[in-house]
XYZ file of C-alpha atoms in Angstrom:
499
model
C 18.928 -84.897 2.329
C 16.215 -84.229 -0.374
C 14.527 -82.765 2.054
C 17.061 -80.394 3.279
C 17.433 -79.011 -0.059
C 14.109 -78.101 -0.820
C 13.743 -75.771 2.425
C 17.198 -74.883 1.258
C 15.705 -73.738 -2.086
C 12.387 -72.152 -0.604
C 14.700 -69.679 1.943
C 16.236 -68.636 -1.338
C 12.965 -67.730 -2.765
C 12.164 -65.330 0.239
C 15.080 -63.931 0.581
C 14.878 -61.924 -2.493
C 11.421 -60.752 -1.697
C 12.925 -59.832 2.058
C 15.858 -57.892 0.143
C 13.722 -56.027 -2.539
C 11.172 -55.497 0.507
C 13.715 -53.496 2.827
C 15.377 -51.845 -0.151
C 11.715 -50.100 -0.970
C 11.553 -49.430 2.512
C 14.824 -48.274 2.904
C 14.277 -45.840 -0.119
C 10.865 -44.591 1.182
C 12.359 -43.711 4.254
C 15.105 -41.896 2.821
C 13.098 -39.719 0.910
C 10.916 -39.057 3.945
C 14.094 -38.437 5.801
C 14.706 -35.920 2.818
C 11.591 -34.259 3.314
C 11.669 -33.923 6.814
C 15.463 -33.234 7.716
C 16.501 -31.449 4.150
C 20.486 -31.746 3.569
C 21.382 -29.107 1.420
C 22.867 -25.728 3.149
C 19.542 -24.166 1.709
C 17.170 -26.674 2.575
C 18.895 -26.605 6.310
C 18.212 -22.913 6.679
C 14.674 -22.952 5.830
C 13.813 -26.040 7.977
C 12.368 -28.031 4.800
C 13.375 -29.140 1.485
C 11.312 -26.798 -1.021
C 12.111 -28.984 -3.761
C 9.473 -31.050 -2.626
C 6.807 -28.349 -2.798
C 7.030 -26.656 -5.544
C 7.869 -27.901 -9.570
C 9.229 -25.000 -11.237
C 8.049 -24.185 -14.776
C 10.045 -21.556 -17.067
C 11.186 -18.534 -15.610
C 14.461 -17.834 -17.523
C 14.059 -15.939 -20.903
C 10.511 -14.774 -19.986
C 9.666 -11.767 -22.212
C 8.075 -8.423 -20.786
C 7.523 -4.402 -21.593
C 8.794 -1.940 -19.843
C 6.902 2.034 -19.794
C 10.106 4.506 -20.697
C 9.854 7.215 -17.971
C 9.277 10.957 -19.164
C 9.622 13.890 -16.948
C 7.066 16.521 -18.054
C 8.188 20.631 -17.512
C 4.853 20.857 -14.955
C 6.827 17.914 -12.682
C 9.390 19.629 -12.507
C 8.111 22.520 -11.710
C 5.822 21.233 -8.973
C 8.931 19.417 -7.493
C 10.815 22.983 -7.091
C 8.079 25.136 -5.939
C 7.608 22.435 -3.052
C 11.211 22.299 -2.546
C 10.634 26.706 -1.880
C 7.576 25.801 0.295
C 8.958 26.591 3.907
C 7.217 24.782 7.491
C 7.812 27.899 9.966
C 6.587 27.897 13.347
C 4.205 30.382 14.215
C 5.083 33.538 16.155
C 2.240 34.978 18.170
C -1.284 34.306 18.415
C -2.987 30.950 16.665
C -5.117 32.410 13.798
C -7.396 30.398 11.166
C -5.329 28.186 8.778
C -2.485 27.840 10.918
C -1.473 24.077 12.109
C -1.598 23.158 15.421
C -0.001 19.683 16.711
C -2.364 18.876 20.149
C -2.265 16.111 22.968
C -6.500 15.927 23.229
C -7.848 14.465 26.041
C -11.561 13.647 25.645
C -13.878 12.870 28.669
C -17.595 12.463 29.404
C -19.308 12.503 32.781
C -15.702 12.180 34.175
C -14.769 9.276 32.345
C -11.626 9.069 29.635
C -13.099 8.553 25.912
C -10.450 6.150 23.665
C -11.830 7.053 20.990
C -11.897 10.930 20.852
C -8.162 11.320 22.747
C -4.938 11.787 20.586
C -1.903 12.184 21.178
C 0.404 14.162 18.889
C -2.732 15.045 16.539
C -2.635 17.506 13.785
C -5.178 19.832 13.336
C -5.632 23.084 10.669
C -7.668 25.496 12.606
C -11.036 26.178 10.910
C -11.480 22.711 9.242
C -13.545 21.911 12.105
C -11.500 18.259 12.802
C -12.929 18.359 16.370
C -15.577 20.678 16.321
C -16.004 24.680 15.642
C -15.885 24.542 19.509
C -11.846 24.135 19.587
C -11.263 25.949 16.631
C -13.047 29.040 18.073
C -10.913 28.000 21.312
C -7.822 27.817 19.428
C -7.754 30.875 17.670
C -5.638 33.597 19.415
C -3.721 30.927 21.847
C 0.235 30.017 21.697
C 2.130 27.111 21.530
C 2.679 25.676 25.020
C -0.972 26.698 26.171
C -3.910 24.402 27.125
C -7.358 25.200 26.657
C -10.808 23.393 28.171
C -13.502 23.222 25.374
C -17.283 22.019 25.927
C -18.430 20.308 22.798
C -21.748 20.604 22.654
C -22.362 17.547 19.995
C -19.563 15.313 19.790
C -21.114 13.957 16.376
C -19.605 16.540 14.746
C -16.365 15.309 15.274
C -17.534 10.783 15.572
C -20.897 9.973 14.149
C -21.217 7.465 17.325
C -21.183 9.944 19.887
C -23.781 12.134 17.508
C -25.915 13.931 20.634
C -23.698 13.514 23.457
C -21.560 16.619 25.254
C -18.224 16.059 25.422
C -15.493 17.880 26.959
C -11.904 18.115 25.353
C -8.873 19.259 27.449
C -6.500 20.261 24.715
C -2.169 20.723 25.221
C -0.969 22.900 22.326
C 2.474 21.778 21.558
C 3.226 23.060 18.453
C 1.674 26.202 15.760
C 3.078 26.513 12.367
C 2.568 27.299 8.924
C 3.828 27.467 4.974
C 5.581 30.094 3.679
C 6.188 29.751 -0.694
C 9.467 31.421 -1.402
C 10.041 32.762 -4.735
C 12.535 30.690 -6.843
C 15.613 32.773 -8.027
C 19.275 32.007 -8.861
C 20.096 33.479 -5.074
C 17.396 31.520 -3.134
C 18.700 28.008 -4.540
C 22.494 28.834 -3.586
C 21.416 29.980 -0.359
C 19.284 27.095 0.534
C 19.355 24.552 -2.219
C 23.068 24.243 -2.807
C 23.118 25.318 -6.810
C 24.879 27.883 -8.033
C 21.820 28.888 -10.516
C 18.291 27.885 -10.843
C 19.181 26.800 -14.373
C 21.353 24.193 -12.510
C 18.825 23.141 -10.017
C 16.047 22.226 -12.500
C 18.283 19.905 -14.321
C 18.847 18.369 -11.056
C 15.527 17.724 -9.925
C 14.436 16.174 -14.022
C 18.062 14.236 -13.348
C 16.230 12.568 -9.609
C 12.878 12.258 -10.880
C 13.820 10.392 -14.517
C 15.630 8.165 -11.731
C 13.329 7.681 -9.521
C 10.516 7.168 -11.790
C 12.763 4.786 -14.218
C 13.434 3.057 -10.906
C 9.841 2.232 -10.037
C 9.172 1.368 -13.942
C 12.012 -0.912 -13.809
C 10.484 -2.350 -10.097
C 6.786 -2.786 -11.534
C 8.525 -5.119 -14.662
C 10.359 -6.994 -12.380
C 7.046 -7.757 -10.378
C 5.567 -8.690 -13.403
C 8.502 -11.236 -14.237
C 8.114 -12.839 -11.086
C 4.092 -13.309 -11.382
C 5.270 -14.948 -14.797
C 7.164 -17.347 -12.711
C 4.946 -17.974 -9.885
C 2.069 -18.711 -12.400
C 4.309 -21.098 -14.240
C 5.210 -23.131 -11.407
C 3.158 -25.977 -9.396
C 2.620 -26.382 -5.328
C 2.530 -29.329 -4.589
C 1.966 -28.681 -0.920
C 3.633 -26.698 1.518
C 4.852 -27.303 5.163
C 2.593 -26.957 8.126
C 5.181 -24.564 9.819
C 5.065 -22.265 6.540
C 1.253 -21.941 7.024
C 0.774 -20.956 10.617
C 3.711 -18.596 10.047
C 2.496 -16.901 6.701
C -1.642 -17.091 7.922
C -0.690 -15.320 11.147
C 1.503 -12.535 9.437
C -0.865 -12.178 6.077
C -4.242 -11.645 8.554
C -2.787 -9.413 11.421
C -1.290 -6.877 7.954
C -4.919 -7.438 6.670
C -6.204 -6.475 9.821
C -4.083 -3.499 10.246
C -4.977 -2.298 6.515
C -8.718 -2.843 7.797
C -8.277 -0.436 10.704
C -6.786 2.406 8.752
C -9.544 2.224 6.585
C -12.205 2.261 9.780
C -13.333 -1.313 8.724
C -12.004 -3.715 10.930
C -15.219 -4.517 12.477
C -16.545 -5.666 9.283
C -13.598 -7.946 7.280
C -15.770 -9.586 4.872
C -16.851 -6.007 3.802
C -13.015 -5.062 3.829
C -12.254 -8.108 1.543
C -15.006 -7.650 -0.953
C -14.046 -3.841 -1.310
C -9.911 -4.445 -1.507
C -9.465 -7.923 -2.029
C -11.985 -9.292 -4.859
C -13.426 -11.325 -2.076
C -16.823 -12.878 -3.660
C -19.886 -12.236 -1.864
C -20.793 -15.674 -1.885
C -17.663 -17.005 -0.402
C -16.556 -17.664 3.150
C -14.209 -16.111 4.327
C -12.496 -19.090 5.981
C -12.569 -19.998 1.917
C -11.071 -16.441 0.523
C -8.364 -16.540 3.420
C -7.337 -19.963 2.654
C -7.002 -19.016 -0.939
C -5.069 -16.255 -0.134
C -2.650 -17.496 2.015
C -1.558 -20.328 -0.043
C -1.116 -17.388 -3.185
C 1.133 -15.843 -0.567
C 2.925 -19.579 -0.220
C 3.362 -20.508 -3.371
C 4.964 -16.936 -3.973
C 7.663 -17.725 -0.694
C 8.094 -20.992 -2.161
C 8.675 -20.095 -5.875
C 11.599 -17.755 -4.390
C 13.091 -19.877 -2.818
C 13.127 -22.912 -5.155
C 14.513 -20.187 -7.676
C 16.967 -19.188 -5.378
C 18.046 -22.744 -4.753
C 18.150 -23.400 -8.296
C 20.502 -20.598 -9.007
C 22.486 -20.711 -5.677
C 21.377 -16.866 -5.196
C 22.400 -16.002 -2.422
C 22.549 -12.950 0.008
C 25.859 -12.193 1.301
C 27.101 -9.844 3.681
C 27.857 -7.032 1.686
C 24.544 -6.934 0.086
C 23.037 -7.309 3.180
C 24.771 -4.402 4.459
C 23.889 -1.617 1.300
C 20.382 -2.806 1.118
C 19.653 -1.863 4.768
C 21.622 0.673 4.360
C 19.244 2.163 1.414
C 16.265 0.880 3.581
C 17.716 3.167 6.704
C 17.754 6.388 4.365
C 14.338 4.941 2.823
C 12.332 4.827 6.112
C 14.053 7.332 7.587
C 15.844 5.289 10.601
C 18.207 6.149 12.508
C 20.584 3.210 12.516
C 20.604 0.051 11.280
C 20.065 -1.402 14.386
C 16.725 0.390 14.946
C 15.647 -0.730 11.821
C 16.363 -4.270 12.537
C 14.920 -4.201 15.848
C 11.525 -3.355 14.284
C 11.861 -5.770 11.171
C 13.883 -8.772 12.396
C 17.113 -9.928 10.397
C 15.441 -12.620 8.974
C 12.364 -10.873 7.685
C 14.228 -8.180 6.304
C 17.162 -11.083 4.135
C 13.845 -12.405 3.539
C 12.589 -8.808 1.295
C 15.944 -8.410 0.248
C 16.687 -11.978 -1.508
C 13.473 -11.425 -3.316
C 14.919 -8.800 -4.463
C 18.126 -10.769 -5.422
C 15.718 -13.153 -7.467
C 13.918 -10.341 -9.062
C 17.472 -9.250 -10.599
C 17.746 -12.394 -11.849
C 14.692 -12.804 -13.461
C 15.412 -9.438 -15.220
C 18.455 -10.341 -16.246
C 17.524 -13.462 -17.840
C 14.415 -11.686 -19.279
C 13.860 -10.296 -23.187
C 12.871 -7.055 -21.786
C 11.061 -4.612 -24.441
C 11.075 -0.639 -23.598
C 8.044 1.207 -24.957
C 6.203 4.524 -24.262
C 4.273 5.349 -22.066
C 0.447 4.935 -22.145
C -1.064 7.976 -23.285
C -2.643 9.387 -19.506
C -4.565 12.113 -22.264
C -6.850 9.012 -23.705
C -8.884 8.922 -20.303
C -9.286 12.373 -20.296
C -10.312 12.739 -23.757
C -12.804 10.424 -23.354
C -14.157 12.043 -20.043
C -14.525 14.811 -22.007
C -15.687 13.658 -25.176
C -19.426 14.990 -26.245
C -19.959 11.021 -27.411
C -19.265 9.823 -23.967
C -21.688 7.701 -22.847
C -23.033 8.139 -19.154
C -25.281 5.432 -18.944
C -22.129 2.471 -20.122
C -20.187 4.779 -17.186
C -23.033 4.074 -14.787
C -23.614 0.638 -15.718
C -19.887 -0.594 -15.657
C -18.620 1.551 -12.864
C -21.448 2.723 -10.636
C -23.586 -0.251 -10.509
C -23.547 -0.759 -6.521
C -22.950 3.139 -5.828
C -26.399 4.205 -3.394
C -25.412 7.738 -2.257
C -28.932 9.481 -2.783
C -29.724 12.191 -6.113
C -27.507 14.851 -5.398
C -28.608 18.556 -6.172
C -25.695 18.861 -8.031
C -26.289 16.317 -10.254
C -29.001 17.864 -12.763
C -28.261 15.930 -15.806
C -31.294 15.797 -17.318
C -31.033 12.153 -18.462
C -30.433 10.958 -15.515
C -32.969 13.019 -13.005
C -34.997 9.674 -11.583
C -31.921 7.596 -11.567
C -30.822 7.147 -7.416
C -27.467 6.155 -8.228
C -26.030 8.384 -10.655
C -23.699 11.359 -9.893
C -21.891 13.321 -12.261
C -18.256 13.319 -11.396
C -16.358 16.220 -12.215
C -13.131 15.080 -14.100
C -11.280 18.573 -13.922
C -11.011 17.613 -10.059
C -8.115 14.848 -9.523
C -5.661 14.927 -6.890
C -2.728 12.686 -7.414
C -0.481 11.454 -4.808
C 2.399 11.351 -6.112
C 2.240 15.339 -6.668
C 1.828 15.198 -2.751
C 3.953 12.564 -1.326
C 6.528 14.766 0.850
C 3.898 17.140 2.053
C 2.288 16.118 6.334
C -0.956 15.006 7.360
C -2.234 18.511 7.546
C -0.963 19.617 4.418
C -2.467 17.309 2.712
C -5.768 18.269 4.054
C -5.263 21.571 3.369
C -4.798 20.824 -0.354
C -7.938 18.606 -0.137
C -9.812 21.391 1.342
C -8.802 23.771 -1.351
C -8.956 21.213 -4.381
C -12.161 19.592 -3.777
C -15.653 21.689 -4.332
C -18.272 21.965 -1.924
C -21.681 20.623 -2.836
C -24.787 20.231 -1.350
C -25.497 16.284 -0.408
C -28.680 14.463 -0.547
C -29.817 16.071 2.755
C -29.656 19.773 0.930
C -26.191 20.236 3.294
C -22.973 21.746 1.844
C -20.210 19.040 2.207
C -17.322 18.033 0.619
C -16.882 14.420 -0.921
C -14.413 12.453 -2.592
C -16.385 10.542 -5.758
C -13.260 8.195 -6.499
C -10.069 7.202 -4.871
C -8.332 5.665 -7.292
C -5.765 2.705 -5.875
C -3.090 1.438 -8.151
C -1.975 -0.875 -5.897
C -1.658 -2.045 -2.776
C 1.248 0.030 -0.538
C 0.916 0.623 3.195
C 1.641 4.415 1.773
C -1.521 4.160 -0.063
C -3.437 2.936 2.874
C -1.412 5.083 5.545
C -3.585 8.000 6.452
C -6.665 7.277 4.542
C -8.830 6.816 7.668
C -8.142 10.549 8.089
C -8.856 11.441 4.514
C -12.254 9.349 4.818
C -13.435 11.410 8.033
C -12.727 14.465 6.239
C -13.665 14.119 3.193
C -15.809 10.925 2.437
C -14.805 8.658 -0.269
C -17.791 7.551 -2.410
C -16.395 4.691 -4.429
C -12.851 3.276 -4.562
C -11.487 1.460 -7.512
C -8.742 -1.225 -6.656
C -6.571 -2.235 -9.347
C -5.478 -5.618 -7.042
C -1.921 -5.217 -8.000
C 0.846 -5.672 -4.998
C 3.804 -3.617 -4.816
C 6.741 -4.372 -2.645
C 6.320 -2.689 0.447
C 3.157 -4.806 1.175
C 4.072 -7.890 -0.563
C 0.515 -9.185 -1.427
């Protein structure tokens, strides 16, 4: 009987052991459960419980400046002489500065060249796009004709077929031109819709204190939110949320790399636009920046959580709305066909959280930087060249141009002297076409003679302030024109590319 107790007692010992034992197990695997099947609605539609990723830090009652927006009398004025500037179509014969739209069909030896065809192409006649051959050919034609032009160096128009003949069968579909009307009380209530010109002005300061108070007010925001994704911790991120972001994040980088003719050499790409450090792989860089991109998703989405922000029908609806009348779609349908419905609630409840942040934020308005400093100081007898050279053009190897005479700097390979008076911005140019554009390049920037002794025209600086596809959008074409020396990347994202 002694006996029987004793075993009696021992089983009591274990079973506590056995109890505590599948308790901690049965905890463990309810927070693994938790990880793996989240059971929140929110958690549910992203397929993981973010929670678990990301520790929030503060992001309510952040403090941050905001630039007032001022209108000056030339923006306006630039904004209704463009709104006089008429696209006509050409009657009669092509002549020299007219625009031509062209299907080109390239061949060599019989055989179809990729590279030199286009489809729907622009060209100004006399800029000499695909060779003084086709301009020549072009001149006195019509809109509907076709023309066969021998080109005798195909160099002229891609440095990789420099010494090969090429022949171009060119479809002219289209020939038009600009026309500036003069701006008078009758031309605005004819066209324009104002009953004076008086009117009209006020209307256009009215849009652009709007529209530039808008994108003031957007560049805080973006601020806020770096605020809160710096303040936060990752603590990992899903697998899924990787491959998904990785794939996305390198095919846009790709893209970005084509328009800018360097998708052949990425590490060069990432170096020029992305920081990337010569000494670092690029399995390395990419790794780092994908997981800046997922700690960004993340951070949204654990705010959103937190705040049950949400986005509902009806915001749904007027933001693609606004994004239909933005992009200039047709329907809402065709704009989610190319985006996706989930990709497009995804842009739109980061904007939900930006609201929030900004509403929640001590927000500080304050005047605008003075834009007159730099030039002052470009012009300034005291400025120094050599700190300009030293902080600026360090890794610049053009060749000693002819134009560059500066006494001071006569042995010296890699100095240029930039001529300040000479800025294009593009926000003076954003509604204008391809060609346009050119045009104004053509006209705005000097000829000089290059290191060869040749007369070209060269952009010194292109100036990014940050990263939008509308910034990148076209710049291959401004490059083959007009080559860009040096390009200075401020690094900052923006919210059409989301980097």
């Amino acid at each position: 009987m002694e006996e029987t107790k004793k075993k009696f007692k021992a089983t009591m010992l274990i079973y506590p052991a056995v109890i505590i034992l599948a308790i901690g197990g049965l905890v463990a695997a309810i927070l693994y459960s938790k990880k793996l099947h989240p059971n929140s609605a929110y958690d549910k539609k992203l397929g993981y419980n973010v929670d678990e990723y990301i520790t929030l830090g503060q992001y309510k009652g952040l403090s941050v400046e905001q630039e007032i927006y001022i209108v000056t009398d030339e923006d306006i004025e630039y904004e209704m002489e463009d709104a006089a500037t008429e696209e006509v179509e050409v009657e009669g014969e092509i002549k020299e500065g007219d625009f031509v739209n062209v299907d080109i069909t390239a061949t060599s030896d019989g055989e179809v060249l990729d590279d030199l065809s286009n489809e729907d192409y622009d060209i100004c006649v006399g800029d000499g796009d695909f060779g003084e051959e086709l301009d020549e050919k072009l001149v006195g034609q019509k809109a509907g004709n076709a023309v066969d032009v021998e080109v005798a160096n195909a160099g002229d128009i891609d440095e990789n077929y420099e010494g090969q003949k090429v022949s171009l069968y060119v479809v002219i579909n289209s020939a038009t031109n600009y026309v500036e009307h003069e701006l008078t009380d009758e031309y605005v209530k004819e066209n324009l819709g104002y009953d004076t010109l008086d009117e009209y002005r006020a209307s256009v300061k009215e849009d652009l204190e709007k529209e530039g108070t808008e994108d003031n007010a957007y560049a805080m925001k973006e601020e806020l939110y770096q605020m809160a994704v710096d303040n936060a911790t990752m603590n990992g991120y899903p697998d899924e949320l990787y491959a998904e972001v990785s794939e996305d994040a390198y095919a846009q980088l790709y893209d970005e790399a084509e328009e800018w003719g360097m998708s052949d050499d990425m590490d060069g790409f990432f170096e020029s636009f992305y920081e990337k450090d010569e000494d670092q792989s690029t399995d390395e860089f990419l790794e780092e920046y994908y997981e800046e991109m997922i700690k960004s998703e993340l951070v949204m989405h654990a705010i959103a959580k937190a705040e049950k922000l949400e986005v509902t029908d009806e915001i749904y609806n007027e933001k693609v709305k606004e994004y239909v009348e933005d992009y200039e779609y047709d329907s809402a349908e065709e704009f989610e066909e190319d985006y996706g419905k989930d990709e497009i609630e995804k842009a739109i409840l980061s904007d939900v959280v930006y609201d929030f942040l900004a509403d929640n934020a001590e927000i500080k308005m304050v005047e605008p930087s003075d834009d007159e400093e730099d030039e002052e100081y470009y012009d300034d007898e005291e400025y120094d060249d050599e700190e300009y050279d030293d902080e600026y053009l360090e890794d610049y190897d053009d060749g000693d141009y002819e134009d560059a005479d500066d006494e001071d700097h006569e042995d010296d390979e890699d100095y240029e002297e930039v001529d300040y008076d000479n800025l294009i911005e593009d926000d003076e140019h954003k509604n204008r076409n391809k060609v346009a554009v050119l045009n104004l390049f053509s006209e705005a920037i000097p000829w000089r003679n290059n290191e060869d002794g040749e007369s070209e025209q060269w952009i010194d600086i292109f100036v990014n302030s940050h990263r939008d596809t509308d910034h990148l959008r076209g710049l291959k074409d401004v490059n083959d024109n007009f080559p860009i020396h040096s390009i200075w990347d401020s690094g900052q994202s923006s919210e059409s590319t989301g980097d």
